[in-house]
XYZ file of C-alpha atoms in Angstrom:
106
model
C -23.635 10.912 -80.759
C -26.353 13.701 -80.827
C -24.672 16.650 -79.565
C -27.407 18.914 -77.683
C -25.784 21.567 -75.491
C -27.555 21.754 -72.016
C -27.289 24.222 -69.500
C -27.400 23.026 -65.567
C -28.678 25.525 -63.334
C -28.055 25.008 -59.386
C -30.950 26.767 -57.011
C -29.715 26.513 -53.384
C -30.970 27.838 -50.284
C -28.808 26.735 -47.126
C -28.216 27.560 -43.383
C -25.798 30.126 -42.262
C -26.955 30.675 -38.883
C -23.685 28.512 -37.017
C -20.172 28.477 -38.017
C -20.157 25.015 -39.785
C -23.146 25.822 -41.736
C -21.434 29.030 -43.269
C -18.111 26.613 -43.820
C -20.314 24.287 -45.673
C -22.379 27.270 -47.731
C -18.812 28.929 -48.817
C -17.400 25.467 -49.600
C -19.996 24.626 -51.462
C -20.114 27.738 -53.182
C -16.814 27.565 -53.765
C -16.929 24.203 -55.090
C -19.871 25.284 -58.284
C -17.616 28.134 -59.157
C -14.283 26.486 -59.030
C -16.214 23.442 -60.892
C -17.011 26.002 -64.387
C -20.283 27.558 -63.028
C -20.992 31.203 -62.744
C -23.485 33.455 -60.671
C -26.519 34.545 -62.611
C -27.880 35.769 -59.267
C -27.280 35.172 -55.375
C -27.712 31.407 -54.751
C -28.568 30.940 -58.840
C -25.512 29.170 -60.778
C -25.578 27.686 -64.148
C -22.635 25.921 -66.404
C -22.921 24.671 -70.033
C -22.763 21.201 -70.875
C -22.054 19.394 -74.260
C -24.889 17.113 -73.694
C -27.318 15.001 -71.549
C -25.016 12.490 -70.674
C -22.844 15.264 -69.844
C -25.357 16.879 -67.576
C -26.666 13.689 -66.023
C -22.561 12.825 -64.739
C -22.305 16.733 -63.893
C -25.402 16.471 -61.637
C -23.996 13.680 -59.899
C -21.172 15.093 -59.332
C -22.896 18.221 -57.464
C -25.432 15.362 -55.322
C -21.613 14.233 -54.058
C -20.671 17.784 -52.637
C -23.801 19.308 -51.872
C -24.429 20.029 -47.742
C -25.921 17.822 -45.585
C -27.998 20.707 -44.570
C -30.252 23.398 -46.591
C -32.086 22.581 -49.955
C -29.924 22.474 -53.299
C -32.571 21.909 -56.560
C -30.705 21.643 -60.322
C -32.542 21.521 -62.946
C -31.327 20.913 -66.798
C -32.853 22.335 -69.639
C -31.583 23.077 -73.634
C -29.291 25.751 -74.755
C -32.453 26.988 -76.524
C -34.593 26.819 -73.795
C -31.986 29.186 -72.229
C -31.786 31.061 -74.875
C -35.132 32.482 -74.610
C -34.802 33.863 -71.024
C -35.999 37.463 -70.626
C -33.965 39.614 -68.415
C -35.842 42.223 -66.703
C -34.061 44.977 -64.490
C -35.908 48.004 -62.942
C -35.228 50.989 -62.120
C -31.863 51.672 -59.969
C -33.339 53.757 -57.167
C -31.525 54.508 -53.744
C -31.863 56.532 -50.749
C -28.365 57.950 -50.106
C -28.160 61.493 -51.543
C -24.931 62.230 -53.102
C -23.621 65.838 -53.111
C -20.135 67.665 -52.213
C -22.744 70.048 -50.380
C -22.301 70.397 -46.455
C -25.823 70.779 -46.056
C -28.422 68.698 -47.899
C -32.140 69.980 -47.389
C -34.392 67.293 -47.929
């Protein structure tokens, strides 16, 4: 057996507007992260897999607990193909001024 690790990445973009919909968005949540998958941004999971065949059962397996409701898109690529992602993070800039000063003069 070729052994090609694979990396599944869940996108998902669902309702949370009534109560059932945010049951099913934190259960389903819950579900990726209690199945092996972590967060590599808000709605973005990914989890490694030994192979296809791995990844092909492990998709399934999300299509049986994904929400009736909302959009859920997984999409499989090579741990080399994943390799090669660029990270890009910009400058940390914020609003709130910090200071043990009473009074700030902006």
């Amino acid at each position: 057996m070729n052994y090609r690790y694979m990396r599944v990445i869940v996108f998902f973009d669902l309702p949370v507007i009534e109560p059932a919909q945010k049951r099913a968005y934190t259960q389903f949540r819950k579900f990726l992260v209690q199945d092996g998958f972590f967060m590599m941004q808000e709605s973005v999971y990914c989890k490694i897999c030994p192979n296809q065949l791995g990844a092909n059962a492990l998709i399934e397996h999300i299509r049986k607990h994904s929400p009736k409701e909302g959009i859920v898109q997984v999409l499989t690529i090579t741990e080399k193909q994943f390799a090669g992602i660029e990270i890009m993070v910009g400058d940390k800039k914020s609003d709130i001024v910090s200071s043990a000063e009473r009074m700030i003069v902006l």
